[in-house]
mmCIF file of C-alpha atoms and ligand atoms in Angstrom:
data_model
loop_
_atom_site.group_PDB
_atom_site.id
_atom_site.type_symbol
_atom_site.label_atom_id
_atom_site.label_comp_id
_atom_site.label_asym_id
_atom_site.label_seq_id
_atom_site.Cartn_x
_atom_site.Cartn_y
_atom_site.Cartn_z
ATOM 1 C CA MET A 1 91.814 116.317 80.657
ATOM 2 C CA PHE A 2 92.426 112.710 81.634
ATOM 3 C CA ILE A 3 93.634 112.830 85.256
ATOM 4 C CA ILE A 4 95.897 110.128 86.688
ATOM 5 C CA GLY A 5 96.348 110.372 90.478
ATOM 6 C CA GLU A 6 100.037 110.324 91.453
ATOM 7 C CA LEU A 7 99.768 109.610 95.183
ATOM 8 C CA ILE A 8 100.249 105.806 95.265
ATOM 9 C CA ASN A 9 104.011 106.082 94.928
ATOM 10 C CA GLY A 10 106.531 104.593 97.367
ATOM 11 C CA MET A 11 108.372 107.920 97.122
ATOM 12 C CA TYR A 12 105.765 109.268 99.562
ATOM 13 C CA ALA A 13 106.639 108.323 103.149
ATOM 14 C CA ASN A 14 103.127 107.050 104.043
ATOM 15 C CA ILE A 15 102.951 104.814 100.961
ATOM 16 C CA GLY A 16 106.542 103.567 101.332
ATOM 17 C CA ARG A 17 105.695 102.535 104.909
ATOM 18 C CA ALA A 18 102.375 100.953 103.877
ATOM 19 C CA ILE A 19 104.198 98.852 101.254
ATOM 20 C CA ARG A 20 106.814 97.686 103.800
ATOM 21 C CA GLU A 21 104.178 96.882 106.450
ATOM 22 C CA LYS A 22 101.605 95.546 103.935
ATOM 23 C CA ASN A 23 99.041 98.005 105.302
ATOM 24 C CA LYS A 24 96.129 97.555 102.905
ATOM 25 C CA ASP A 25 93.920 100.191 104.542
ATOM 26 C CA GLU A 26 96.383 103.027 103.882
ATOM 27 C CA ILE A 27 96.578 102.113 100.179
ATOM 28 C CA LYS A 28 92.805 101.724 99.863
ATOM 29 C CA ARG A 29 92.233 105.092 101.576
ATOM 30 C CA CYS A 30 94.644 106.764 99.166
ATOM 31 C CA ALA A 31 92.964 105.157 96.147
ATOM 32 C CA VAL A 32 89.428 106.126 97.210
ATOM 33 C CA ALA A 33 90.428 109.686 98.151
ATOM 34 C CA GLN A 34 91.961 110.314 94.725
ATOM 35 C CA ILE A 35 88.992 108.901 92.846
ATOM 36 C CA SER A 36 86.493 110.854 94.969
ATOM 37 C CA ALA A 37 88.474 113.999 94.140
ATOM 38 C CA GLY A 38 88.136 113.361 90.390
ATOM 39 C CA ALA A 39 90.980 111.068 89.276
ATOM 40 C CA ASP A 40 90.133 109.060 86.126
ATOM 41 C CA ALA A 41 92.952 106.561 86.764
ATOM 42 C CA LEU A 42 95.624 105.844 89.384
ATOM 43 C CA ASP A 43 99.392 105.705 88.956
ATOM 44 C CA VAL A 44 100.956 102.771 90.858
ATOM 45 C CA ASN A 45 104.671 103.015 91.649
ATOM 46 C CA CYS A 46 106.562 101.030 94.334
ATOM 47 C CA GLY A 47 109.089 103.819 94.731
ATOM 48 C CA PRO A 48 112.870 103.776 94.540
ATOM 49 C CA ASP A 49 113.361 102.012 97.908
ATOM 50 C CA SER A 50 111.272 98.909 97.247
ATOM 51 C CA ARG A 51 113.485 95.839 97.663
ATOM 52 C CA ASN A 52 110.979 93.535 95.955
ATOM 53 C CA PRO A 53 109.304 95.633 93.260
ATOM 54 C CA ILE A 54 108.140 92.536 91.361
ATOM 55 C CA SER A 55 106.008 91.338 94.271
ATOM 56 C CA ASP A 56 105.255 94.812 95.690
ATOM 57 C CA ILE A 57 103.636 95.993 92.439
ATOM 58 C CA GLN A 58 101.396 92.906 92.405
ATOM 59 C CA TRP A 59 100.381 93.497 96.017
ATOM 60 C CA LEU A 60 99.587 97.175 95.342
ATOM 61 C CA ILE A 61 97.522 96.409 92.240
ATOM 62 C CA GLN A 62 95.549 93.655 93.975
ATOM 63 C CA VAL A 63 94.791 95.888 96.971
ATOM 64 C CA ILE A 64 93.700 98.819 94.786
ATOM 65 C CA GLN A 65 91.482 96.565 92.656
ATOM 66 C CA GLU A 66 89.549 95.676 95.845
ATOM 67 C CA VAL A 67 88.210 99.261 95.962
ATOM 68 C CA THR A 68 88.053 100.511 92.366
ATOM 69 C CA ASP A 69 87.669 99.389 88.780
ATOM 70 C CA LYS A 70 89.232 102.584 87.378
ATOM 71 C CA PRO A 71 92.237 102.129 85.064
ATOM 72 C CA LEU A 72 95.643 101.619 86.709
ATOM 73 C CA CYS A 73 98.864 103.093 85.374
ATOM 74 C CA ILE A 74 101.729 100.696 86.136
ATOM 75 C CA ASP A 75 104.721 102.969 86.739
ATOM 76 C CA SER A 76 108.192 101.427 86.611
ATOM 77 C CA SER A 77 111.357 101.841 84.597
ATOM 78 C CA LYS A 78 111.857 98.060 84.772
ATOM 79 C CA PRO A 79 110.014 95.981 82.137
ATOM 80 C CA GLN A 80 109.999 92.919 84.473
ATOM 81 C CA VAL A 81 108.089 94.931 87.102
ATOM 82 C CA ILE A 82 105.530 96.062 84.503
ATOM 83 C CA LYS A 83 105.185 92.479 83.272
ATOM 84 C CA SER A 84 104.604 91.262 86.804
ATOM 85 C CA GLY A 85 101.927 93.939 87.361
ATOM 86 C CA LEU A 86 100.169 92.976 84.137
ATOM 87 C CA GLU A 87 99.888 89.377 85.359
ATOM 88 C CA VAL A 88 97.427 90.431 88.103
ATOM 89 C CA ILE A 89 95.624 93.288 86.350
ATOM 90 C CA LYS A 90 91.834 93.097 86.004
ATOM 91 C CA ASN A 91 91.101 96.811 85.473
ATOM 92 C CA LYS A 92 91.980 98.687 82.300
ATOM 93 C CA VAL A 93 95.694 99.408 82.191
ATOM 94 C CA ILE A 94 98.208 102.027 81.111
ATOM 95 C CA ILE A 95 101.859 100.992 80.838
ATOM 96 C CA ASN A 96 104.111 103.723 82.311
ATOM 97 C CA SER A 97 106.438 103.616 80.487
ATOM 98 C CA THR A 98 108.718 102.814 77.568
ATOM 99 C CA THR A 99 111.606 104.989 76.461
ATOM 100 C CA ALA A 100 112.746 105.457 72.846
ATOM 101 C CA ASP A 101 115.302 102.626 73.295
ATOM 102 C CA LEU A 102 114.670 99.716 70.929
ATOM 103 C CA GLU A 103 115.344 97.088 73.635
ATOM 104 C CA LYS A 104 112.454 98.513 75.663
ATOM 105 C CA LEU A 105 110.137 99.144 72.710
ATOM 106 C CA ASP A 106 110.617 95.536 71.581
ATOM 107 C CA ILE A 107 109.423 94.262 74.979
ATOM 108 C CA LEU A 108 106.811 96.828 76.010
ATOM 109 C CA VAL A 109 104.942 97.431 72.727
ATOM 110 C CA PRO A 110 104.076 93.702 72.352
ATOM 111 C CA LEU A 111 103.039 93.609 76.033
ATOM 112 C CA ALA A 112 100.783 96.632 75.523
ATOM 113 C CA LYS A 113 99.183 94.896 72.534
ATOM 114 C CA LYS A 114 98.730 91.633 74.413
ATOM 115 C CA TYR A 115 97.001 93.324 77.382
ATOM 116 C CA ASN A 116 95.070 95.887 75.313
ATOM 117 C CA ALA A 117 96.889 98.550 77.323
ATOM 118 C CA LYS A 118 97.528 102.187 76.618
ATOM 119 C CA LEU A 119 101.248 102.973 76.499
ATOM 120 C CA ILE A 120 103.226 105.989 77.723
ATOM 121 C CA GLY A 121 106.382 106.732 75.708
ATOM 122 C CA LEU A 122 108.968 108.952 77.350
ATOM 123 C CA THR A 123 110.999 111.047 74.921
ATOM 124 C CA ILE A 124 114.207 109.934 76.562
ATOM 125 C CA SER A 125 116.807 107.325 75.626
ATOM 126 C CA ALA A 126 119.868 105.649 77.081
ATOM 127 C CA LYS A 127 121.742 108.754 75.897
ATOM 128 C CA GLY A 128 119.854 110.782 78.497
ATOM 129 C CA ILE A 129 117.255 113.534 78.649
ATOM 130 C CA PRO A 130 117.031 115.598 75.454
ATOM 131 C CA GLN A 131 118.075 119.207 75.711
ATOM 132 C CA ASN A 132 115.939 120.759 72.980
ATOM 133 C CA LYS A 133 112.745 120.399 70.980
ATOM 134 C CA ASP A 134 114.283 118.699 67.927
ATOM 135 C CA GLN A 135 115.808 115.953 70.071
ATOM 136 C CA ARG A 136 112.448 115.430 71.802
ATOM 137 C CA LEU A 137 110.649 115.192 68.445
ATOM 138 C CA GLU A 138 113.238 112.777 67.080
ATOM 139 C CA LEU A 139 112.764 110.437 70.049
ATOM 140 C CA ALA A 140 108.984 110.808 69.743
ATOM 141 C CA ALA A 141 109.218 109.811 66.071
ATOM 142 C CA THR A 142 111.288 106.725 67.008
ATOM 143 C CA ILE A 143 108.580 105.639 69.460
ATOM 144 C CA VAL A 144 105.754 106.273 66.957
ATOM 145 C CA ALA A 145 107.628 104.362 64.224
ATOM 146 C CA SER A 146 108.180 101.349 66.484
ATOM 147 C CA CYS A 147 104.498 101.299 67.517
ATOM 148 C CA SER A 148 103.362 101.506 63.871
ATOM 149 C CA GLU A 149 105.723 98.743 62.768
ATOM 150 C CA GLN A 150 104.474 96.499 65.574
ATOM 151 C CA GLY A 151 100.796 97.236 64.880
ATOM 152 C CA PHE A 152 100.068 99.140 68.085
ATOM 153 C CA PRO A 153 97.290 101.756 67.670
ATOM 154 C CA ILE A 154 98.873 105.222 67.745
ATOM 155 C CA GLU A 155 95.800 106.780 69.379
ATOM 156 C CA ASP A 156 96.567 104.590 72.447
ATOM 157 C CA LEU A 157 100.101 106.013 72.674
ATOM 158 C CA TYR A 158 100.741 108.886 75.114
ATOM 159 C CA LEU A 159 103.974 110.778 74.448
ATOM 160 C CA ASP A 160 105.617 112.373 77.498
ATOM 161 C CA PRO A 161 108.122 115.208 76.886
ATOM 162 C CA ILE A 162 109.526 114.715 80.453
ATOM 163 C CA VAL A 163 108.779 117.780 82.494
ATOM 164 C CA LEU A 164 111.877 119.014 84.308
ATOM 165 C CA PRO A 165 111.932 121.112 87.488
ATOM 166 C CA VAL A 166 111.632 124.798 86.662
ATOM 167 C CA ASN A 167 114.355 125.636 89.184
ATOM 168 C CA VAL A 168 116.976 123.671 87.212
ATOM 169 C CA ALA A 169 115.669 123.797 83.628
ATOM 170 C CA GLN A 170 113.929 127.145 83.334
ATOM 171 C CA ALA A 171 115.223 127.718 79.795
ATOM 172 C CA GLN A 172 113.580 124.468 78.590
ATOM 173 C CA MET A 173 110.021 125.149 79.761
ATOM 174 C CA ARG A 174 108.920 126.806 76.507
ATOM 175 C CA ASP A 175 110.301 123.904 74.417
ATOM 176 C CA ILE A 176 108.487 121.386 76.622
ATOM 177 C CA LEU A 177 105.185 123.242 76.194
ATOM 178 C CA GLU A 178 105.574 123.729 72.442
ATOM 179 C CA VAL A 179 106.525 120.114 71.792
ATOM 180 C CA ILE A 180 103.243 118.955 73.378
ATOM 181 C CA ASN A 181 101.520 120.642 70.445
ATOM 182 C CA GLU A 182 104.007 119.364 67.869
ATOM 183 C CA PHE A 183 103.623 115.709 68.946
ATOM 184 C CA LYS A 184 100.213 115.842 67.246
ATOM 185 C CA ILE A 185 101.639 116.322 63.766
ATOM 186 C CA ILE A 186 104.020 113.332 63.895
ATOM 187 C CA SER A 187 101.381 110.977 62.549
ATOM 188 C CA GLU A 188 97.757 110.580 61.514
ATOM 189 C CA PRO A 189 95.981 109.470 63.674
ATOM 190 C CA SER A 190 97.831 111.568 66.276
ATOM 191 C CA PRO A 191 99.496 110.224 69.358
ATOM 192 C CA LYS A 192 98.234 111.756 72.619
ATOM 193 C CA SER A 193 100.297 113.721 75.154
ATOM 194 C CA ILE A 194 100.867 113.361 78.888
ATOM 195 C CA VAL A 195 103.056 114.940 81.577
ATOM 196 C CA GLY A 196 104.139 114.092 85.116
ATOM 197 C CA LEU A 197 103.085 117.501 86.399
ATOM 198 C CA SER A 198 104.615 117.636 89.897
ATOM 199 C CA ASN A 199 108.108 117.266 88.440
ATOM 200 C CA VAL A 200 107.868 120.939 87.392
ATOM 201 C CA SER A 201 107.856 122.226 90.966
ATOM 202 C CA GLN A 202 110.226 119.765 92.664
ATOM 203 C CA GLY A 203 112.574 121.677 94.923
ATOM 204 C CA ALA A 204 110.753 124.965 94.321
ATOM 205 C CA CYS A 205 108.606 127.152 96.563
ATOM 206 C CA ASN A 206 104.945 127.885 95.692
ATOM 207 C CA ARG A 207 104.627 124.340 94.361
ATOM 208 C CA SER A 208 100.874 124.344 93.964
ATOM 209 C CA LEU A 209 100.894 127.674 92.099
ATOM 210 C CA ILE A 210 103.688 126.506 89.770
ATOM 211 C CA ASN A 211 101.852 123.217 89.105
ATOM 212 C CA ARG A 212 98.564 124.846 88.206
ATOM 213 C CA THR A 213 100.120 127.575 86.086
ATOM 214 C CA PHE A 214 102.102 124.997 84.089
ATOM 215 C CA LEU A 215 99.040 122.758 83.726
ATOM 216 C CA THR A 216 96.887 125.626 82.470
ATOM 217 C CA MET A 217 99.510 126.549 79.885
ATOM 218 C CA ALA A 218 100.040 122.926 78.835
ATOM 219 C CA ILE A 219 96.264 122.508 78.335
ATOM 220 C CA ALA A 220 96.392 125.508 75.987
ATOM 221 C CA PHE A 221 99.128 123.674 74.048
ATOM 222 C CA GLY A 222 96.830 120.650 73.662
ATOM 223 C CA LEU A 223 97.788 118.401 76.604
ATOM 224 C CA ASP A 224 95.559 115.306 76.801
ATOM 225 C CA ALA A 225 96.461 113.758 80.177
ATOM 226 C CA ALA A 226 98.434 114.455 83.355
ATOM 227 C CA ILE A 227 99.767 112.516 86.316
ATOM 228 C CA LEU A 228 99.091 114.893 89.198
ATOM 229 C CA ASP A 229 97.834 115.329 92.776
ATOM 230 C CA PRO A 230 94.037 115.222 92.443
ATOM 231 C CA LEU A 231 93.617 116.303 96.085
ATOM 232 C CA ASP A 232 94.879 119.771 95.090
ATOM 233 C CA LYS A 233 91.450 121.361 94.579
ATOM 234 C CA ASP A 234 92.796 124.612 93.142
ATOM 235 C CA LEU A 235 94.680 122.539 90.545
ATOM 236 C CA LEU A 236 91.570 120.664 89.412
ATOM 237 C CA ASP A 237 89.560 123.911 89.388
ATOM 238 C CA ALA A 238 92.238 125.483 87.151
ATOM 239 C CA SER A 239 92.115 122.469 84.819
ATOM 240 C CA ILE A 240 88.308 122.606 84.525
ATOM 241 C CA THR A 241 88.435 126.369 83.931
ATOM 242 C CA ALA A 242 91.139 126.056 81.260
ATOM 243 C CA GLU A 243 88.899 123.586 79.416
ATOM 244 C CA LEU A 244 85.964 125.976 79.799
ATOM 245 C CA ILE A 245 87.982 128.780 78.209
ATOM 246 C CA LEU A 246 88.950 126.459 75.345
ATOM 247 C CA ASN A 247 85.232 125.759 74.832
ATOM 248 C CA LYS A 248 85.506 122.120 75.904
ATOM 249 C CA GLN A 249 82.977 122.621 78.746
ATOM 250 C CA ILE A 250 79.711 124.550 78.638
ATOM 251 C CA TYR A 251 79.632 127.678 80.814
ATOM 252 C CA CYS A 252 77.059 128.167 83.538
ATOM 253 C CA GLY A 253 77.158 130.086 86.837
ATOM 254 C CA SER A 254 78.075 126.972 88.784
ATOM 255 C CA TYR A 255 80.247 125.284 86.148
ATOM 256 C CA LEU A 256 82.806 123.995 88.681
ATOM 257 C CA GLU A 257 80.142 122.165 90.695
ATOM 258 C CA ALA A 258 78.355 121.048 87.523
ATOM 259 C CA TYR A 259 81.545 119.626 86.025
ATOM 260 C CA ARG A 260 82.592 117.948 89.281
ATOM 261 C CA LYS A 261 79.223 116.139 89.406
ATOM 262 C CA LEU A 262 80.143 114.506 86.095
ATOM 263 C CA LEU A 263 83.419 113.156 87.498
HETATM 264 N N1 LIG B 301 106.194 110.942 83.599
HETATM 265 C C1 LIG B 301 105.614 109.729 83.717
HETATM 266 N N2 LIG B 301 105.487 109.097 84.896
HETATM 267 C C2 LIG B 301 105.960 109.672 86.020
HETATM 268 C C3 LIG B 301 106.561 110.939 85.962
HETATM 269 C C4 LIG B 301 106.683 111.575 84.700
HETATM 270 N N3 LIG B 301 105.835 109.036 87.217
HETATM 271 C C5 LIG B 301 106.481 109.536 88.395
HETATM 272 C C6 LIG B 301 106.489 111.053 88.377
HETATM 273 N N4 LIG B 301 106.997 111.528 87.130
HETATM 274 C C7 LIG B 301 105.100 111.589 88.599
HETATM 275 N N5 LIG B 301 104.731 111.424 89.987
HETATM 276 C C8 LIG B 301 105.238 112.252 90.951
HETATM 277 C C9 LIG B 301 104.933 111.959 92.267
HETATM 278 C C10 LIG B 301 105.392 112.761 93.274
HETATM 279 C C11 LIG B 301 106.169 113.875 92.976
HETATM 280 C C12 LIG B 301 106.480 114.178 91.675
HETATM 281 C C13 LIG B 301 106.001 113.370 90.646
HETATM 282 C C14 LIG B 301 106.705 114.737 94.045
HETATM 283 N N6 LIG B 301 106.925 114.180 95.244
HETATM 284 C C15 LIG B 301 107.419 114.897 96.374
HETATM 285 C C16 LIG B 301 108.828 115.481 96.078
HETATM 286 O O1 LIG B 301 109.614 114.799 95.445
HETATM 287 O O2 LIG B 301 109.067 116.590 96.523
HETATM 288 C C17 LIG B 301 107.534 113.928 97.524
HETATM 289 C C18 LIG B 301 106.985 114.568 98.732
HETATM 290 C C19 LIG B 301 106.971 113.621 99.894
HETATM 291 O O3 LIG B 301 107.959 112.893 100.077
HETATM 292 O O4 LIG B 301 105.976 113.639 100.606
HETATM 293 O O5 LIG B 301 106.970 115.890 93.836
HETATM 294 O O6 LIG B 301 107.199 112.694 84.551
HETATM 295 N N7 LIG B 301 105.146 109.153 82.605
#
């Protein structure tokens, strides 16, 4: 499982404040803590309240690059913000994200090619969030087709079914899990899959339990990557154990410690 730490997001009060006050230490602490806990990459999102996302994203990326050379996942719905982030990137990069809208695909796929970036494609369009599996697959196919036409390598594309909160979209959870598996048969080579895990428990109680149960199930359906809270130790333990059960890790008495040493 490729783990992208979600905590550098202006949606969190401490990060929102650090961005406003240009408090580098708070951002650096958050970056190092997530990587020490096992994150393979870090999501970077200015949050909905940033008044200057174009300069804030550059500041965040530059500060984070002072403490790590892990890949950064530039998270914005605005292509200009992603473009601005790419201008200062030194680490490997994941573009988060394009939708299935052609206006976005025509800007973001060439940018991903230019910067040798991986690309996250949300199965969503200007028409809104799909309500069933067929609509999700149709949008996924649109994204895959655009990437192929523009010569972007499909194995660098991560399709995201958009995880909805279980307390408002309970009836869609099974579709979301099943489509993760079905993304793989859209093309050869297969696109990869990713979810924003914490969405599933927004507004619910027992958040950590809901997150790790969903993650375990999604791993069984072939999930490749997740944006999640790497400081949730039970969550990472569940992820490692799910991979053990699927025979992706070798069992030994202290497999959790052994696997963590490899992180
Ligand atoms: N797919 C992709 N990218 C994404 C998402 C996705 N990026 C953003 C988001 N979804 C993933 N990141 C988060 C980060 C935090 C939370 C959920 C998803 C979260 N935050 C608390 C809340 O809203 O309750 C905030 C708590 C606080 O304020 O302290 O749950 O799906 N590609």
